[in-house]
Short mmCIF file of C-alpha atoms and ligand atoms in Angstrom, two decimals:
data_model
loop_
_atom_site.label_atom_id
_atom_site.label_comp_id
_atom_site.label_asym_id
_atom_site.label_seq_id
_atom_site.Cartn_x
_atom_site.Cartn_y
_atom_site.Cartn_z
CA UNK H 1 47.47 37.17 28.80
CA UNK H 2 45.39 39.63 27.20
CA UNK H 3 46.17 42.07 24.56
CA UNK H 4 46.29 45.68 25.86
CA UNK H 5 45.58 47.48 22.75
CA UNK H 6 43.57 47.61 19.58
CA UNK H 7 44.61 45.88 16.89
CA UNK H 8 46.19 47.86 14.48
CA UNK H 9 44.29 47.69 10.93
CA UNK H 10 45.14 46.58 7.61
CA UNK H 11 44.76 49.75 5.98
CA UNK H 12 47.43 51.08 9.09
CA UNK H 13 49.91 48.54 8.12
CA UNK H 14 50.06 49.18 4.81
CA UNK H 15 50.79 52.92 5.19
CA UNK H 16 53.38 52.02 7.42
CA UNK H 17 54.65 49.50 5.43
CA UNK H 18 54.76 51.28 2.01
CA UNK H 19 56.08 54.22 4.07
CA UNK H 20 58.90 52.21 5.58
CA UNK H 21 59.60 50.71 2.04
CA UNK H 22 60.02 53.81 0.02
CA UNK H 23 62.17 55.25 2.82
CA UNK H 24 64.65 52.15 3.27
CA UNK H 25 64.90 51.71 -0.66
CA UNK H 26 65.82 55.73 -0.48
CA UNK H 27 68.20 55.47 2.46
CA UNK H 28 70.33 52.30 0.35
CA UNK H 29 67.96 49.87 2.49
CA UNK H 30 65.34 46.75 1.67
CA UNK H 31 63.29 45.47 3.38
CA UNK H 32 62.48 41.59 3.80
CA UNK H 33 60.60 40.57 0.21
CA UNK H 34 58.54 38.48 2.10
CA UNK H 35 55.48 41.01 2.16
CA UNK H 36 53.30 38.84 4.40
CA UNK H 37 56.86 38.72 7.37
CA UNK H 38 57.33 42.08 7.19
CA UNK H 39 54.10 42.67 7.56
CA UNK H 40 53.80 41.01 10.50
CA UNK H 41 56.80 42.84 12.24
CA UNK H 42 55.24 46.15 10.90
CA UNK H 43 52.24 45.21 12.74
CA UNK H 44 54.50 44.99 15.63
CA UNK H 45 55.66 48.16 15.65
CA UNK H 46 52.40 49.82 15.66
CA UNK H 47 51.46 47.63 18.52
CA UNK H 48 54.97 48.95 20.15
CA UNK H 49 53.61 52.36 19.40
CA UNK H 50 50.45 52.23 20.98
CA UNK H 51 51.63 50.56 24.12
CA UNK H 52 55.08 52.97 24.26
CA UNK H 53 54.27 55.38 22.09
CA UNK H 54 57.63 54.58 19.78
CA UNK H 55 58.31 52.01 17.18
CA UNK H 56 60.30 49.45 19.88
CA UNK H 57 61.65 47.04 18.09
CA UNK H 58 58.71 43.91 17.86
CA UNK H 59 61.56 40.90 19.28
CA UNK H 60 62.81 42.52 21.73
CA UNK H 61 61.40 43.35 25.65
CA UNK H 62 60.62 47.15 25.64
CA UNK H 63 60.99 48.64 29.24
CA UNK H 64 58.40 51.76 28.36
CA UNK H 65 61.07 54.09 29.01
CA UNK H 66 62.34 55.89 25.94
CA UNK H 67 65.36 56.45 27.27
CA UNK H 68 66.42 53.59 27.61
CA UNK H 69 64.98 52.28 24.71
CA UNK H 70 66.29 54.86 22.83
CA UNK H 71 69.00 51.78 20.97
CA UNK H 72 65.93 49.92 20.41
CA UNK H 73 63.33 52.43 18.28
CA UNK H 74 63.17 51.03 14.86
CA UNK H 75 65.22 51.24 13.06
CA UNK H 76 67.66 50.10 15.78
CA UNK H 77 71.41 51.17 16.58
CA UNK H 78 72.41 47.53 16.07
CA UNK H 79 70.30 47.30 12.46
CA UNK H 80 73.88 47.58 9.99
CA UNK H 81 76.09 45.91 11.61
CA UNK H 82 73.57 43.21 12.29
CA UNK H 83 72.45 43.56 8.50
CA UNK H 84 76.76 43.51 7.44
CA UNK H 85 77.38 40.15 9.36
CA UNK H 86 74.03 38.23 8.98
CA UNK H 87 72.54 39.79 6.14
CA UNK H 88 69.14 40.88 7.91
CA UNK H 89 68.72 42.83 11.25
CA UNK H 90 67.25 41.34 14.38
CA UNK H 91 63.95 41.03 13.20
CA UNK H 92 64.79 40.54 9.73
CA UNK H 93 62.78 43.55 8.68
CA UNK H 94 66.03 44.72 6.98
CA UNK H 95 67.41 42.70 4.73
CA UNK H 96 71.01 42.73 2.52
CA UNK H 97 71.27 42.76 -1.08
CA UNK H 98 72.48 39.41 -1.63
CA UNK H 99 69.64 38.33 0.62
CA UNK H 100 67.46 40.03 -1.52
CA UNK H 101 68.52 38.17 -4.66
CA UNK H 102 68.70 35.32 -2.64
CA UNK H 103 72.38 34.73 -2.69
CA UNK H 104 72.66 34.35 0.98
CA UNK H 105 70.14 32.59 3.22
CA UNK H 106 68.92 33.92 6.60
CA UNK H 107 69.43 32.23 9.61
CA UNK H 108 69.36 32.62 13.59
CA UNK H 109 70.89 35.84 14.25
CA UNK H 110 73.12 36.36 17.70
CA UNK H 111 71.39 39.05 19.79
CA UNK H 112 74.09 42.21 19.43
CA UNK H 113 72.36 44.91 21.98
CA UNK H 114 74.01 44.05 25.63
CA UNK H 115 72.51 42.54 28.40
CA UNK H 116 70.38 45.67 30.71
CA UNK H 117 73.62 45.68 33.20
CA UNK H 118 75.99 46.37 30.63
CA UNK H 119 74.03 48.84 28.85
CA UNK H 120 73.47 50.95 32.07
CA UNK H 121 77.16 51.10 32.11
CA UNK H 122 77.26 52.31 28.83
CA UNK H 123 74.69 55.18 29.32
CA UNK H 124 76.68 58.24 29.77
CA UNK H 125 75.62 60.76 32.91
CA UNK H 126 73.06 62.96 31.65
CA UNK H 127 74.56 66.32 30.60
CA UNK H 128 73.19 69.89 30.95
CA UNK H 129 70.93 71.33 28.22
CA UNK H 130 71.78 70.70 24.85
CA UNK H 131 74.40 68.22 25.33
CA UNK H 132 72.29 65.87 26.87
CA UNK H 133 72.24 63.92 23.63
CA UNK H 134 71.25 60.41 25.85
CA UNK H 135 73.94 58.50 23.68
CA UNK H 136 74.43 55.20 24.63
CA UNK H 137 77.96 55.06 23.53
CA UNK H 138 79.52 57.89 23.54
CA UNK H 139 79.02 61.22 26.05
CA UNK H 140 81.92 63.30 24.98
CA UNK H 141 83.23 64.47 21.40
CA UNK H 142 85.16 61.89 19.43
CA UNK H 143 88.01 64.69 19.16
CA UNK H 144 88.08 67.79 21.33
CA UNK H 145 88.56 71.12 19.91
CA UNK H 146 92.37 71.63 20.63
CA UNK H 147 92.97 68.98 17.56
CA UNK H 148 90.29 69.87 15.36
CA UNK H 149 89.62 73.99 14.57
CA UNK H 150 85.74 73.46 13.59
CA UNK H 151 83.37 76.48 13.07
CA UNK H 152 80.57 74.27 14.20
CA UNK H 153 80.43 70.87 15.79
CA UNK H 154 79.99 67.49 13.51
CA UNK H 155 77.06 65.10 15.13
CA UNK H 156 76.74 61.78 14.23
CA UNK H 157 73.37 59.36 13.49
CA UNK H 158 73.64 56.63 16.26
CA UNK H 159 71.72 54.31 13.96
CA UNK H 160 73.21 55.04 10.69
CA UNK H 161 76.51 56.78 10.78
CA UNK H 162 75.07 60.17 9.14
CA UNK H 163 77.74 62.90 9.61
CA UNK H 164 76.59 66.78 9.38
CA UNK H 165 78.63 69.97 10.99
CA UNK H 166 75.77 71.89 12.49
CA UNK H 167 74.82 73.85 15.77
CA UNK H 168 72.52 70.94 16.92
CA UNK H 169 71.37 67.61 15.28
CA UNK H 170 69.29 67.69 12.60
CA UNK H 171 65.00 67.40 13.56
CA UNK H 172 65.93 63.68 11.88
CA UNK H 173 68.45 61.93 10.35
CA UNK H 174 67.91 62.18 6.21
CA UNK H 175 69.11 58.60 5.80
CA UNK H 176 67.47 56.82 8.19
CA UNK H 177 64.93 59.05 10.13
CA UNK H 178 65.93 58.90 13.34
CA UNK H 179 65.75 61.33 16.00
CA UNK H 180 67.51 64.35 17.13
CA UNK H 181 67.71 62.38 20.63
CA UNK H 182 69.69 59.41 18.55
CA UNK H 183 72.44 61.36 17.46
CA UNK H 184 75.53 61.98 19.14
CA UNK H 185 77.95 65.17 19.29
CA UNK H 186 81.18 63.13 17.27
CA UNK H 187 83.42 65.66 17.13
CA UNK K 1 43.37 24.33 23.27
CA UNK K 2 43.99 26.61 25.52
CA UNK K 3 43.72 26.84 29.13
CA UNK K 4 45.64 27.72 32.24
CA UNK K 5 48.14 25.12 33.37
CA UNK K 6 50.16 24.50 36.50
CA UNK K 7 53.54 25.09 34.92
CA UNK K 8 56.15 27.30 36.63
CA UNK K 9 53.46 29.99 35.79
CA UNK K 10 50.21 31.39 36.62
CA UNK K 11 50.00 33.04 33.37
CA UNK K 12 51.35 30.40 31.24
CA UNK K 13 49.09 28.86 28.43
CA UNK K 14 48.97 25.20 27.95
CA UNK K 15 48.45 23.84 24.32
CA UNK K 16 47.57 19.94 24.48
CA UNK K 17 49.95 17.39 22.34
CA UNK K 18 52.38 14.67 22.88
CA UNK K 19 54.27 14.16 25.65
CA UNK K 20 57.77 15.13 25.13
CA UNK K 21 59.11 16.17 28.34
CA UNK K 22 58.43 19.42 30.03
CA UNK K 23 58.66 22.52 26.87
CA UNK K 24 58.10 25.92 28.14
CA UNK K 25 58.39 28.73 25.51
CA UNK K 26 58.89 32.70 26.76
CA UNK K 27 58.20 34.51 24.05
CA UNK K 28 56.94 38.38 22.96
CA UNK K 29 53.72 38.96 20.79
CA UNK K 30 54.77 41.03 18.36
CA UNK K 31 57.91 39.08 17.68
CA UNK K 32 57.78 37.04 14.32
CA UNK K 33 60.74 34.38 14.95
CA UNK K 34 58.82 33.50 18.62
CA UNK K 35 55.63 32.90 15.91
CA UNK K 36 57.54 30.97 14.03
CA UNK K 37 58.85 28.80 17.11
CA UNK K 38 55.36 28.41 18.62
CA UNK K 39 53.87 27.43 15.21
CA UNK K 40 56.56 24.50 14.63
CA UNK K 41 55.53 23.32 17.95
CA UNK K 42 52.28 23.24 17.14
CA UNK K 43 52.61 21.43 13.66
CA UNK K 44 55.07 18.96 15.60
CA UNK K 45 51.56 18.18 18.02
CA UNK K 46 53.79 18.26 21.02
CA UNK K 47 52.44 19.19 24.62
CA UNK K 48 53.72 22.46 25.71
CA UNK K 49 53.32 25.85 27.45
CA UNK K 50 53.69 29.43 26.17
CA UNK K 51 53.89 32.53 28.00
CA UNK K 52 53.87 36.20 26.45
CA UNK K 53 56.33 37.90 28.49
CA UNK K 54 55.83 41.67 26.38
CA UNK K 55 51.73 41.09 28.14
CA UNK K 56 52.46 40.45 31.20
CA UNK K 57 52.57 43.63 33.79
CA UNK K 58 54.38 44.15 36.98
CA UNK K 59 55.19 40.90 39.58
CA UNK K 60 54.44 38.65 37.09
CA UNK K 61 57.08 40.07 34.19
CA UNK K 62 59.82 40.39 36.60
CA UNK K 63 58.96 36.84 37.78
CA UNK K 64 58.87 35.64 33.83
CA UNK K 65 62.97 37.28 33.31
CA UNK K 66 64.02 35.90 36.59
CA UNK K 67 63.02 32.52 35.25
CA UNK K 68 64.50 32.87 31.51
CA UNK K 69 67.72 34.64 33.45
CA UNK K 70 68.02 31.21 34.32
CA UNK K 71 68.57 29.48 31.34
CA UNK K 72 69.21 32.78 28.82
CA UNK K 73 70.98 35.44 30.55
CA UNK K 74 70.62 38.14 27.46
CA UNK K 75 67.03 37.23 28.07
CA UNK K 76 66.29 37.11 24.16
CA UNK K 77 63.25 35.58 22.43
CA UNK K 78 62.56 33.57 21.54
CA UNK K 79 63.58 31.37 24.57
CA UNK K 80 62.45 27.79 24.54
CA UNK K 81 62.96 25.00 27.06
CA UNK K 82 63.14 21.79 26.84
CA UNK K 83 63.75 19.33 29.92
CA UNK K 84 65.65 22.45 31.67
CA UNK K 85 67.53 22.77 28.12
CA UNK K 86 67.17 25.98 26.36
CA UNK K 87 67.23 26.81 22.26
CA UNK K 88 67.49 30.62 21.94
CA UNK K 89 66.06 31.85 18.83
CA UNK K 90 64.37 30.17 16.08
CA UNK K 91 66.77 27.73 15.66
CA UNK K 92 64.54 24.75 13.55
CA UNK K 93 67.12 21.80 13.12
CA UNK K 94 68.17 21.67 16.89
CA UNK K 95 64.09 22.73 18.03
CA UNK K 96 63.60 19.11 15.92
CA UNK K 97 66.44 17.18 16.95
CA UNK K 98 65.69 18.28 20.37
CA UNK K 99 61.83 16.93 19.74
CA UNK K 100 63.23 13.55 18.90
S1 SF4 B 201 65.88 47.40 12.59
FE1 SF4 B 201 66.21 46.76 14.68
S2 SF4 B 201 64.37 47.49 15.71
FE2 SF4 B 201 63.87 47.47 13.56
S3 SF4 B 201 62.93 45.50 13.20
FE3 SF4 B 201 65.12 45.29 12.77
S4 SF4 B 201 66.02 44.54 14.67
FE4 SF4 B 201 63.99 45.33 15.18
#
């Protein structure tokens, strides 16, 4: 059991880190206060990058295949609700606000994303051209266009719930940074 | 402190301590909670094996999830067992209780 990769370096954490900081704290995020933890998962994620080349998630098996990975890029589709009902995500990279002030304590939290056989289930048929948005959940609009009289279609952040009404997804999400490919067509 | 052991796996690592029944862990590298596990085995100075399932390749990974299939079907990490008993996730009080 050898490590495949070059350790990332101090200085490379810390950009990461202070970059992943500033954006969570501007998204409405935090990350875990324990510097030298999240530190450690950051760490992972560079790791994740070299061998993948995208931020899997550090606890969780990556199957180098961005596709279906695509739940599991950091920040992952099950971060909020994991971050709602336990107070942290997975990891615990993200962190609530009463966890943060230490008002609720952290514990063991259930694993949310579904077993490999149920999420190949889940993973709609790939679509031609541009509405081949990959998204694990949902393949068709939310409403079709017989309720709804839209001038453009509404897409929706997979990881964060960001709604815009544009032709396409945005280049990434302004809340959360992912994607185009993790956003799906909602209505 | 570390050297290859006959456990269910080629690849596992073997880290010398007490005798406490048979402890395999399956854990990932990068993952902080499976550092946390291995390090509370390690300040408990119990005998056990560790395997890095995220640094393993080919054969040998799909061998490593058929095995944790076994006792963990979500395959999570980390996965520890104990006499054929697993703890999934850093779970302390029951990882002590079940270290007697
Ligand atoms: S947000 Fe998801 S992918 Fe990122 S560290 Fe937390 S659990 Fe892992």
């Amino acid at each position: 059991m050898e490590n495949d990769y070059p350790e990332p370096s101090p200085e490379e954490i810390d950009r990461l880190y202070s970059r992943l900081e500033k954006e969570a704290r501007q998204g409405g995020y935090n990350l875990n206060s324990d510097g030298e933890f999240a530190r450690g998962l950051v760490k992972g994620l560079l790791v994740n990058e070299r061998r993948y080349g995208y931020q899997a998630c550090p606890c969780r098996l990556a199957a180098d295949d961005k596709i279906a990975d695509l739940d599991i890029i950091c920040p992952c589709y099950y971060r909020d609700a994991d971050v709602t009902e336990f107070g942290a995500c997975y990891c615990a990279l993200y962190v609530s606000k009463a966890v943060l002030k230490g008002e609720q304590k952290l514990g063991s939290i259930l694993e949310r994303r579904p077993p490999k056989e149920e999420r190949q289930k889940l993973q709609p048929q790939p679509e031609p051209q541009s509405k081949s948005l990959l998204s694990a959940s949902v393949a068709e609009p939310r409403a079709g266009p017989g309720t709804l009289k839209l001038s453009v279609p509404v897409w929706r952040c997979l990881v964060c719930g960001y709604l815009c009404g544009r032709d396409g997804p945005p280049e990434i999400c302004p809340i959360c940074k992912a994607g185009k490919e993790r956003f799906e067509r909602f209505i | 402190m570390v050297s290859s052991y006959g456990c269910d796996f080629m690849n596992s690592e073997h880290v010398a301590g007490n005798d406490k029944g048979k402890i395999m862990l399956y854990a990932l590298s990068t993952c902080i909670w499976c550092k946390k596990t291995r390090e509370l085995l390690q300040s408990s100075a119990v005998a056990f094996d560790y395997i890095y399932v995220d640094l393993l390749k080919g054969e040998d990974r799909v061998q490593a999830i058929d095995e944790i299939k076994k006792y963990n079907p979500g395959t999570s990490f980390p996965t520890l067992v104990i006499d054929g008993k697993a703890i999934v996730g850093f779970r302390e009080k029951e990882i002590k209780e079940a270290l007697g």
